[in-house]
Short mmCIF file of C-alpha atoms in Angstrom, two decimals:
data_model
loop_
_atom_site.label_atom_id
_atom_site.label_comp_id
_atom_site.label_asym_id
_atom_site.label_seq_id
_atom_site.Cartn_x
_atom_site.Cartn_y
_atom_site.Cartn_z
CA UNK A 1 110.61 -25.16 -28.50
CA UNK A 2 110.09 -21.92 -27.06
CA UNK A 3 111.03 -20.90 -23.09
CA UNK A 4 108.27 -20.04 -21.17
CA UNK A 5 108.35 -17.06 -18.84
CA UNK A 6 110.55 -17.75 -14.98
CA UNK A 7 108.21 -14.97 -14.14
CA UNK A 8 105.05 -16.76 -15.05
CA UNK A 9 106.02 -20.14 -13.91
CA UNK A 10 106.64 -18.95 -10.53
CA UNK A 11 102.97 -17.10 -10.67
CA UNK A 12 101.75 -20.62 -11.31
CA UNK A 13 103.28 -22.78 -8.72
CA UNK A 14 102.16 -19.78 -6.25
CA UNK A 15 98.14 -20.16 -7.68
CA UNK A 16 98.80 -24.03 -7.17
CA UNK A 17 100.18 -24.05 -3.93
CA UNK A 18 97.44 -21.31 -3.19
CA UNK A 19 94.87 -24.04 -3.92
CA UNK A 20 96.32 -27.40 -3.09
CA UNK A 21 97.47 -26.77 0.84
CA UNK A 22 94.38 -27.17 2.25
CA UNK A 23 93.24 -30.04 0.61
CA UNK A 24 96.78 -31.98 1.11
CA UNK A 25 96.05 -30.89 5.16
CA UNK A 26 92.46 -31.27 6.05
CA UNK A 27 92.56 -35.26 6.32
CA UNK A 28 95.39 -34.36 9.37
CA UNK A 29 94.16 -31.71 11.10
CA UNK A 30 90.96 -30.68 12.42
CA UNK A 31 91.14 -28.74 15.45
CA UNK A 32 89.88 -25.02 15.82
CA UNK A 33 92.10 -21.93 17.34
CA UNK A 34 92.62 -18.28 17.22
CA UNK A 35 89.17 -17.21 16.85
CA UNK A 36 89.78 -13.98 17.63
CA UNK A 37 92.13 -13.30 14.07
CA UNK A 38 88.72 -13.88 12.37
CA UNK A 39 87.03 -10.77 12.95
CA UNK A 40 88.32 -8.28 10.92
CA UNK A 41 90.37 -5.74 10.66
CA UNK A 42 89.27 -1.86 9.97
CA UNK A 43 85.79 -0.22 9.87
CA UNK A 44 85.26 -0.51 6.35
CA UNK A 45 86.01 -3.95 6.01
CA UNK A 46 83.75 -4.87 8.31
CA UNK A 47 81.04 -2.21 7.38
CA UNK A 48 81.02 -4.24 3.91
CA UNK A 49 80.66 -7.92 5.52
CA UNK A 50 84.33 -8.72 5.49
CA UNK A 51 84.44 -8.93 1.71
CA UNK A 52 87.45 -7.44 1.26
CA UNK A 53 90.42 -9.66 -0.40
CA UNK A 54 89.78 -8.35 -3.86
CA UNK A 55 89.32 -4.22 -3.47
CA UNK A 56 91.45 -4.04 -0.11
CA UNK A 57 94.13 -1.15 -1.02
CA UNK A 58 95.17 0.43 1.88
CA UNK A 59 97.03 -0.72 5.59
CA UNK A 60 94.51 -3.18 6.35
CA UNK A 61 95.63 -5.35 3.72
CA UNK A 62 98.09 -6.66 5.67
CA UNK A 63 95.21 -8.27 7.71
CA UNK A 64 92.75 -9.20 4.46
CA UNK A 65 95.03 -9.55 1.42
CA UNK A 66 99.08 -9.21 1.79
CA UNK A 67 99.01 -8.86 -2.06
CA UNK A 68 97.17 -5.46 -1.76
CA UNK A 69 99.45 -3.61 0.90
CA UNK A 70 101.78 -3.24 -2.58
CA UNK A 71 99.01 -0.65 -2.91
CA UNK A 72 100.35 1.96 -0.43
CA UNK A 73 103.59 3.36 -2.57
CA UNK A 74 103.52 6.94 -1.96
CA UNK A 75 104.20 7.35 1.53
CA UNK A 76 104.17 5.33 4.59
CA UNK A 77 100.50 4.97 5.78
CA UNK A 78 99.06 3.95 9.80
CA UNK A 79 95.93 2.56 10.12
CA UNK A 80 94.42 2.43 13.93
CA UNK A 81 90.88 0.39 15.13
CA UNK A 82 89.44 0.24 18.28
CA UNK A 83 85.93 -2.08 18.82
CA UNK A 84 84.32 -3.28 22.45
CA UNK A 85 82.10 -6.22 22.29
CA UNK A 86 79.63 -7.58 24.82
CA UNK A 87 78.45 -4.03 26.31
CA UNK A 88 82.79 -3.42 26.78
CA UNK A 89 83.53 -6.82 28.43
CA UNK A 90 85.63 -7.61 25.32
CA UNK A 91 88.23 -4.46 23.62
CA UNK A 92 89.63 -5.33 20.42
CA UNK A 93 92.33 -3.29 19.06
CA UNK A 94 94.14 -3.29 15.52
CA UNK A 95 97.32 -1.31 14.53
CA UNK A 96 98.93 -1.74 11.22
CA UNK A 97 102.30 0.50 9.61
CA UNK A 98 102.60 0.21 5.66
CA UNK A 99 106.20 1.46 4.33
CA UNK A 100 106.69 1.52 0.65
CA UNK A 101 110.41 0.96 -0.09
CA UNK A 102 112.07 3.50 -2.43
CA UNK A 103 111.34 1.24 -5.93
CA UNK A 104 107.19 1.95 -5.17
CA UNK A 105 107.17 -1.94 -6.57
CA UNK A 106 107.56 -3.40 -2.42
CA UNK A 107 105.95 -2.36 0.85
CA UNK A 108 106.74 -4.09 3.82
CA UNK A 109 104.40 -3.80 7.10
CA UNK A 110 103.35 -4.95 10.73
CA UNK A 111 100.15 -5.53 12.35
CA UNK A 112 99.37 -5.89 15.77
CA UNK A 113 96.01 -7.28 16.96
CA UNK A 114 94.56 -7.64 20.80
CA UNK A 115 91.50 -9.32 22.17
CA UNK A 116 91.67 -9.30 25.94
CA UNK A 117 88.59 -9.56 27.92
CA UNK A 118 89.31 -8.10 32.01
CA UNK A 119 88.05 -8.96 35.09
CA UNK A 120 87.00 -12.66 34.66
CA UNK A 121 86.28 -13.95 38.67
CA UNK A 122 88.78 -17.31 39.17
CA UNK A 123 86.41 -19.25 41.47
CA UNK A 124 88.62 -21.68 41.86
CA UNK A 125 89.20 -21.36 45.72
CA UNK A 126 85.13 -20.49 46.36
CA UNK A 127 84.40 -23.90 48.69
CA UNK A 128 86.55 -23.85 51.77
CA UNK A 129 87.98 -27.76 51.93
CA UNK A 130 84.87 -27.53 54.89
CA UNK A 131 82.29 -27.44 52.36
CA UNK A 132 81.62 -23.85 53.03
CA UNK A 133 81.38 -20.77 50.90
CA UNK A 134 83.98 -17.72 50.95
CA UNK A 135 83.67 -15.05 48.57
CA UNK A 136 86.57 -13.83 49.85
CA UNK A 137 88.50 -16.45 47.97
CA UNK A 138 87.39 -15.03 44.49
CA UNK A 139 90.27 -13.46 42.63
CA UNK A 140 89.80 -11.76 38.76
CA UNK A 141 92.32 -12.69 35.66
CA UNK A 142 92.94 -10.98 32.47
CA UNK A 143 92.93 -13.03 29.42
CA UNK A 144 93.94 -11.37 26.40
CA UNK A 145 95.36 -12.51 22.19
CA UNK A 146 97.86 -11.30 20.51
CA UNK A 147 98.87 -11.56 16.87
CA UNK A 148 101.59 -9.88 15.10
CA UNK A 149 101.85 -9.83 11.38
CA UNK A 150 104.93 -9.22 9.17
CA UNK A 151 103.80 -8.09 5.80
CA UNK A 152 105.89 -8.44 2.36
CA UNK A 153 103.82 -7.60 -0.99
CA UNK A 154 105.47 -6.78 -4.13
CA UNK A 155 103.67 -5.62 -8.04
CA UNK A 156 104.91 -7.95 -10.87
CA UNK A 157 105.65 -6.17 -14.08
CA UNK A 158 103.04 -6.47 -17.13
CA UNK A 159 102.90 -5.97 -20.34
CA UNK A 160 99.52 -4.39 -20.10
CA UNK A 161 99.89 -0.76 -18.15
CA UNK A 162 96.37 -1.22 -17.40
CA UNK A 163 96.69 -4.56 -15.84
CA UNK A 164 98.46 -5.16 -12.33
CA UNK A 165 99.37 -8.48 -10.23
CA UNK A 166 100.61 -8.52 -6.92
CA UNK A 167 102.09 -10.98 -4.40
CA UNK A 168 102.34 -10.81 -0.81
CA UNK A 169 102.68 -13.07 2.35
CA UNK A 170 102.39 -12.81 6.13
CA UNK A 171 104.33 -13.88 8.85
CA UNK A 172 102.32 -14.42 11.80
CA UNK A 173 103.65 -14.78 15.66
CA UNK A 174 100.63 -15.56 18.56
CA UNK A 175 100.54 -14.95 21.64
CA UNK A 176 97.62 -15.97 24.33
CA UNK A 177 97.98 -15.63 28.02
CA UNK A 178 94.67 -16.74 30.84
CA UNK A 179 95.95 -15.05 34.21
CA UNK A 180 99.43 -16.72 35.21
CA UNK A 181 98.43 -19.97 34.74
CA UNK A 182 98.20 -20.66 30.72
CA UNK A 183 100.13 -19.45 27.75
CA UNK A 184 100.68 -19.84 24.43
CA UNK A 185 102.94 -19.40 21.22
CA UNK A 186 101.50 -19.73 17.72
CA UNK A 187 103.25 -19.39 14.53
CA UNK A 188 101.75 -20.05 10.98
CA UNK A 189 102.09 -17.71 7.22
CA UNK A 190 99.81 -16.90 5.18
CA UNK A 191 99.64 -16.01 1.27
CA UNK A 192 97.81 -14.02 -1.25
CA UNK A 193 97.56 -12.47 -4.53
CA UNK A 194 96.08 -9.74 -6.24
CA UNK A 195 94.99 -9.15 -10.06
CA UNK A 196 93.93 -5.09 -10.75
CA UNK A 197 91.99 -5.22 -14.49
CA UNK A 198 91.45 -1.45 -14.55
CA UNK A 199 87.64 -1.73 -12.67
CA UNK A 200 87.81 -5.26 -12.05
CA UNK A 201 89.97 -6.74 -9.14
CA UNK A 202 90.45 -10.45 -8.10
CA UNK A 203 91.43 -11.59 -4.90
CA UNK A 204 92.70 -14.79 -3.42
CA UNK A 205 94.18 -15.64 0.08
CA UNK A 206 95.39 -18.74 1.81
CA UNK A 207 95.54 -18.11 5.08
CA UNK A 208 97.46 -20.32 7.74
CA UNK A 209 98.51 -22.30 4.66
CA UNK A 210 101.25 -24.57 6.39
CA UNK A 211 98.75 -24.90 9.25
CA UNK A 212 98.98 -22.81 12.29
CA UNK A 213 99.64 -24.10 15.73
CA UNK A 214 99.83 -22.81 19.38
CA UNK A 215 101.64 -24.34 21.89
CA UNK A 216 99.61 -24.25 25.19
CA UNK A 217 101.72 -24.38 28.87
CA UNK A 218 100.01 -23.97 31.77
CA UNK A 219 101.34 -23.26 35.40
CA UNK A 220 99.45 -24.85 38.13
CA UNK A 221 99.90 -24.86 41.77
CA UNK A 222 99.13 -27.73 44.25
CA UNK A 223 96.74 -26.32 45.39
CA UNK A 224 94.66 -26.11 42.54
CA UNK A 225 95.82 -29.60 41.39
CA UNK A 226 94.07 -30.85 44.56
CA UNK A 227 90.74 -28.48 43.68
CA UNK A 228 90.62 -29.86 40.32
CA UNK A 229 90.75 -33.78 41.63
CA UNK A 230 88.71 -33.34 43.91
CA UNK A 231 86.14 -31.97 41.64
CA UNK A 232 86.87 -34.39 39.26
CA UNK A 233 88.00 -31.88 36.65
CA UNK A 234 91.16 -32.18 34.29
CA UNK A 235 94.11 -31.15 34.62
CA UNK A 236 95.30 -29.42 32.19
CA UNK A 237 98.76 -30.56 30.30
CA UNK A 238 101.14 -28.90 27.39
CA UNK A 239 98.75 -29.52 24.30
CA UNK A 240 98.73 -27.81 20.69
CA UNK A 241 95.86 -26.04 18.81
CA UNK A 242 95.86 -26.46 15.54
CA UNK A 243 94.28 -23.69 12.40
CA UNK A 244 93.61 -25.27 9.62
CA UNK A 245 94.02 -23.96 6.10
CA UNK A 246 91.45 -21.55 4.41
CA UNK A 247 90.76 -20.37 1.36
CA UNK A 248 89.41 -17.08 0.30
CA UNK A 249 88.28 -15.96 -3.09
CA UNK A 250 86.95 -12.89 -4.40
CA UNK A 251 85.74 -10.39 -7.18
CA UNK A 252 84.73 -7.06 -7.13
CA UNK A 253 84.04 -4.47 -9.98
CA UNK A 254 83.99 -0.74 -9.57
CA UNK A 255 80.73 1.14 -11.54
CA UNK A 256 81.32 4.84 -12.30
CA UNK A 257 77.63 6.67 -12.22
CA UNK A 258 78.80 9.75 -12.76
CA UNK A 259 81.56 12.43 -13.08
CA UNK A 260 81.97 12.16 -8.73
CA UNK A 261 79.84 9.05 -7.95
CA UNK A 262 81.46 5.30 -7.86
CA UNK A 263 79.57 2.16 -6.61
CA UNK A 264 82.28 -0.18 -5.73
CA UNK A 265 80.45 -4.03 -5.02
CA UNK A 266 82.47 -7.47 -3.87
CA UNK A 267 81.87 -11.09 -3.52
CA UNK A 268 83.87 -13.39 -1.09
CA UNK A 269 83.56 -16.91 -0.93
CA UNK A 270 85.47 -18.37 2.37
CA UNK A 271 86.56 -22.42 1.40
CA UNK A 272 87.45 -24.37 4.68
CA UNK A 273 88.63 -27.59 4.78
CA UNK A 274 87.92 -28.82 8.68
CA UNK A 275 84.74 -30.50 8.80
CA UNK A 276 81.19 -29.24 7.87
CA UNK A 277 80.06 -26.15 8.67
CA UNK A 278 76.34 -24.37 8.77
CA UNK A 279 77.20 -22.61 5.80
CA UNK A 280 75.06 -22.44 2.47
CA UNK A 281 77.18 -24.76 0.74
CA UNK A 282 78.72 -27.33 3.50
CA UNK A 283 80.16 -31.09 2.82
CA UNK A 284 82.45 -33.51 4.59
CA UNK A 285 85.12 -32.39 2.13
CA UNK A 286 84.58 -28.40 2.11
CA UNK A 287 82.38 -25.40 3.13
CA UNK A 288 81.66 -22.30 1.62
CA UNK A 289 80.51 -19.24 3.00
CA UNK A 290 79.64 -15.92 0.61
CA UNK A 291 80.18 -12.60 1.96
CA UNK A 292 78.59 -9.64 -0.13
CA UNK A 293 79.76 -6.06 0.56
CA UNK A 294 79.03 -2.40 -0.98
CA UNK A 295 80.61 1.28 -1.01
CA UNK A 296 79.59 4.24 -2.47
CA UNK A 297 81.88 7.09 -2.74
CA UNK A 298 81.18 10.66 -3.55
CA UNK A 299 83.94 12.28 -4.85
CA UNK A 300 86.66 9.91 -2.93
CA UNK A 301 85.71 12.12 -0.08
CA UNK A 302 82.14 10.71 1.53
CA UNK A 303 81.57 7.17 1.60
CA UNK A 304 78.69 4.89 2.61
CA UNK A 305 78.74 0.66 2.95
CA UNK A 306 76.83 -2.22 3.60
CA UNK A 307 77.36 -5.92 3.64
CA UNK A 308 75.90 -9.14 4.89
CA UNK A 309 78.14 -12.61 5.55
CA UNK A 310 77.62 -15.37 8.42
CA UNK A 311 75.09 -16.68 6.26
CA UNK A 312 73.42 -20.30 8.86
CA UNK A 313 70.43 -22.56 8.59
CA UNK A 314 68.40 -21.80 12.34
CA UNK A 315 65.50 -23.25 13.27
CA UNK A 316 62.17 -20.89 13.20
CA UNK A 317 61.05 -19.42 16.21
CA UNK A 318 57.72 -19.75 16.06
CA UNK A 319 57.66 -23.75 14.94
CA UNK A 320 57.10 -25.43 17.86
CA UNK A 321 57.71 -28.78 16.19
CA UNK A 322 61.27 -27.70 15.62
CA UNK A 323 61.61 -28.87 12.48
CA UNK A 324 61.41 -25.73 10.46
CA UNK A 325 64.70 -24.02 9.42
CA UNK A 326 65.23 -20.64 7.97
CA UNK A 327 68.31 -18.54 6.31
CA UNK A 328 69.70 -16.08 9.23
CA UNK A 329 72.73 -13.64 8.36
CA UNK A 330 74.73 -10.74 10.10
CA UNK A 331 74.38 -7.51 8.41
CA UNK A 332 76.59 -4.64 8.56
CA UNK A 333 76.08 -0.67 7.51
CA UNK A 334 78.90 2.29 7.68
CA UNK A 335 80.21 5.25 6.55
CA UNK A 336 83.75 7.13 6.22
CA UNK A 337 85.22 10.75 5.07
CA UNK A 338 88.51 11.58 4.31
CA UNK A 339 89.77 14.75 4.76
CA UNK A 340 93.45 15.78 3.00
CA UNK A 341 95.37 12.80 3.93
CA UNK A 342 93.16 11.32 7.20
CA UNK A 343 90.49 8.71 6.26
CA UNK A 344 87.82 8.17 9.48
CA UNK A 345 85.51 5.32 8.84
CA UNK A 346 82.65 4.21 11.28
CA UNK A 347 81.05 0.57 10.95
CA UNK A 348 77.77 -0.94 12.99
CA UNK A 349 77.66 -4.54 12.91
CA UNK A 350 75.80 -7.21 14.34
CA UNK A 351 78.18 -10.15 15.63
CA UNK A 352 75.81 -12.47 15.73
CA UNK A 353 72.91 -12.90 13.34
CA UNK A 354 69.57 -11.46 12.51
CA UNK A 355 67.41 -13.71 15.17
CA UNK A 356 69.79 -13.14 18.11
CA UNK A 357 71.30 -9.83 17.31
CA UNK A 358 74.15 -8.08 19.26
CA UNK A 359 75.29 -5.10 17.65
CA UNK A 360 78.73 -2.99 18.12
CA UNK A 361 80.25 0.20 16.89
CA UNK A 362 83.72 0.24 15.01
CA UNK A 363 86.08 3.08 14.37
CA UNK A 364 89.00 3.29 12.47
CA UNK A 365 91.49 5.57 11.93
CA UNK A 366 94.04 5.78 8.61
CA UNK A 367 96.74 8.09 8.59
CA UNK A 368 99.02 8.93 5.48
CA UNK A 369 101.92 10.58 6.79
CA UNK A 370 103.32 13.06 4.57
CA UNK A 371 107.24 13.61 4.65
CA UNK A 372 108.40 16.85 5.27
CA UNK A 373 109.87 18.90 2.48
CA UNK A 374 113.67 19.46 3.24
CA UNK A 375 114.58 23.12 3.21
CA UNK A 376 116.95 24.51 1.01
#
C-alpha cells in the first residue's frame, strides 16, 4: 500500500478545517463585533467590490488573503490608505509592511488598521439634578478601533512550475476605546489559502475561524451611575462580543487582449454562519453574498476597476403599499498607475447602496523599497 504525501495530507486537514469551523460554531455564537475590520483594505480592493481573496498579490493581502502576501518575495513592500467617511466625521487608516525572508518561499507582515470617529458630545451631564438645561455640561469623546495583524504565508513546492499553492494565517490583536469610560481587547486568527493555475487563481479565507471575542470594561463614575438610574438606563457591566466565523471563496481568471492589454475579472462569495442575512442567497443555516470586481491594465502601468457587492432586497420607493421589493447594490469605480517601483491607486465607492447613496474617495499608497546596492 503506497504512502500518501505528509505534504498533501496536511493541505487537506487545512481545506477541512477551512470549511468545517464555522459550521461546528454557528449553533454557539451569534453575536456581531468589529464592524469596522469589514471594510477593506487598499484602493483597489475596494475599487473592485472587495473581491479580492483570489488575485490579491501585493501588501494588502495580509488584510484579504494571508496566503497571497507569499506573493511579495523580491523586496520588502509598504502599503499606506487613508479614507474619511460621513463628510470626515469618520478617518480610516490602513498600514501594512510585507518582508520576504531570504528563501523567497516565506513573507512575514503587520497591519495596522484605525477607525476613530472625534468629537462625539457626552450629554450625559445636560439636565442639572433641577430639571434644568446647561450646555455647559456637554463634554466631546474620541472613540476610535484598532486592529493589528501578524501575517505568516509560505508557497508549497509543486511538481507543476506553472502551478503554485500558498498558505498563510493571521494573528489578530483589537483594541476599542469610547472616551475613558469603555475599552476593549479582542483576539481571534484567521486562515487562508491560495492556488495560482498560470491565469486562473483560487482563493479561500476563514476569517475569525476560532471565533473572535472582545472583552468590554467600562469605567464609570458615581455620578453617572446616578444619571443612568435615574433615567432608567443600564448600566453597563464587563461583557464579551463575539465574531463569528466566515467564509470566503473566490475565482478569478486573467484574459490577455493583446500584446499590453489584460482584463483581470473575480468572483467572491462571502458564507456566514450567524443568522440570516438580506443577502441573495440567505437561510437559517447560511448566507451568501457575491461580490464581482474588474481591472484593466495597460501595460502593468495604467489601470482602471469596477465592482459591485452589498447586494439587499429594499422595498420600492414609489410603492406605497410597501409590499414591492427590488435588488439594490453598492457599486464601486477606480483607477491606479505605477510608476518604477510606487503604485498610487484611487477608488470612489458608495458605502451604502444605490437608493440611499453616500459616496467616499480612497487613496492608497504601495511602496516597494529597493535595497541599496553595497559599494565595492
Amino acid at each position: 500500500m503506497l504512502k500518501e504525501d505528509p505534504m498533501r495530507c496536511q493541505i487537506r486537514v487545512l481545506v477541512l478545517l477551512l470549511l468545517l469551523f464555522p459550521f461546528t460554531l454557528v449553533a454557539q455564537f451569534r453575536k456581531y463585533s468589529n464592524e469596522f475590520l469589514n471594510i477593506g483594505a487598499g484602493a483597489r480592493g475596494l475599487a473592485m467590490g472587495s473581491a479580492q481573496v483570489a488575485s490579491v498579490g501585493d501588501g494588502t493581502a495580509g488584510y484579504w488573503n494571508p496566503a497571497a502576501l507569499v506573493q511579495v518575495r523580491e523586496q520588502p513592500q509598504l502599503s499606506l490608505m487613508h479614507a474619511e467617511y460621513f463628510a470626515g466625521i469618520g478617518k480610516y487608516d490602513y498600514g501594512n509592511l510585507a518582508i520576504p525572508l531570504k528563501d523567497g518561499k516565506r513573507t512575514i507582515g503587520i497591519s495596522v488598521l484605525r477607525f476613530a470617529v472625534d468629537d462625539i458630545p457626552n450629554t450625559v451631564f445636560l439636565v442639572e439634578p433641577d430639571g434644568t438645561i446647561n450646555f455647559d455640561n456637554i463634554t466631546t469623546f474620541s472613540s476610535a478601533d484598532y486592529a493589528f495583524l501578524f501575517s505568516y504565508a509560505q508557497t508549497l513546492k509543486m511538481k507543476n512550475p506553472d502551478k503554485k499553492l500558498n498558505l498563510g494565517f493571521n494573528a489578530k490583536v483589537i483594541h476599542r476605546k469610547a472616551g475613558d469610560f469603555a475599552t476593549a481587547w479582542g483576539f481571534g486568527f484567521d486562515a487562508g489559502i491560495q492556488y495560482i493555475n498560470k491565469r486562473l487563481q483560487i482563493g479561500i479565507v476563514a476569517r475569525d475561524v476560532t471565533t473572535t471575542f472582545n472583552a468590554w470594561s467600562y469605567s464609570i463614575n458615581d455620578k453617572m451611575r446616578e444619571v443612568f438610574y435615574v433615567t432608567q438606563n443600564e448600566i453597563p457591566v464587563k461583557s464579551t462580543e463575539l465574531t463569528a466565523p466566515k467564509l470566503i471563496g473566490g475565482a478569478s481568471y486573467n484574459f490577455k487582449l493583446g500584446k499590453s492589454v489584460n482584463l483581470l475579472a473575480e468572483a467572491n462569495l462571502d458564507f456566514t454562519f450567524d443568522g440570516r442575512r438580506n443577502t441573495v442567497i440567505s437561510s437559517s443555516a447560511v448566507s451568501i453574498d457575491p461580490k464581482i470586481g474588474l481591472e484593466a491594465s495597460l501595460k502593468d502601468i495604467f489601470y482602471v476597476r469596477a465592482g459591485i457587492n452589498n447586494f439587499q432586497k429594499a422595498l420600492k420607493d414609489e410603492d406605497s403599499t410597501y409590499t414591492q421589493k427590488v435588488w439594490i447594490y453598492q457599486p464601486a469605480i477606480g483607477a491606479g498607475f505605477r510608476i518604477q517601483n510606487v503604485m498610487i491607486d484611487y477608488a470612489f465607492t458608495n458605502l451604502a447602496n444605490q437608493s440611499n447613496p453616500l459616496y467616499t474617495h480612497v487613496f492608497s499608497l504601495k511602496l516597494d523599497l529597493v535595497k541599496k546596492k553595497k559599494k565595492k
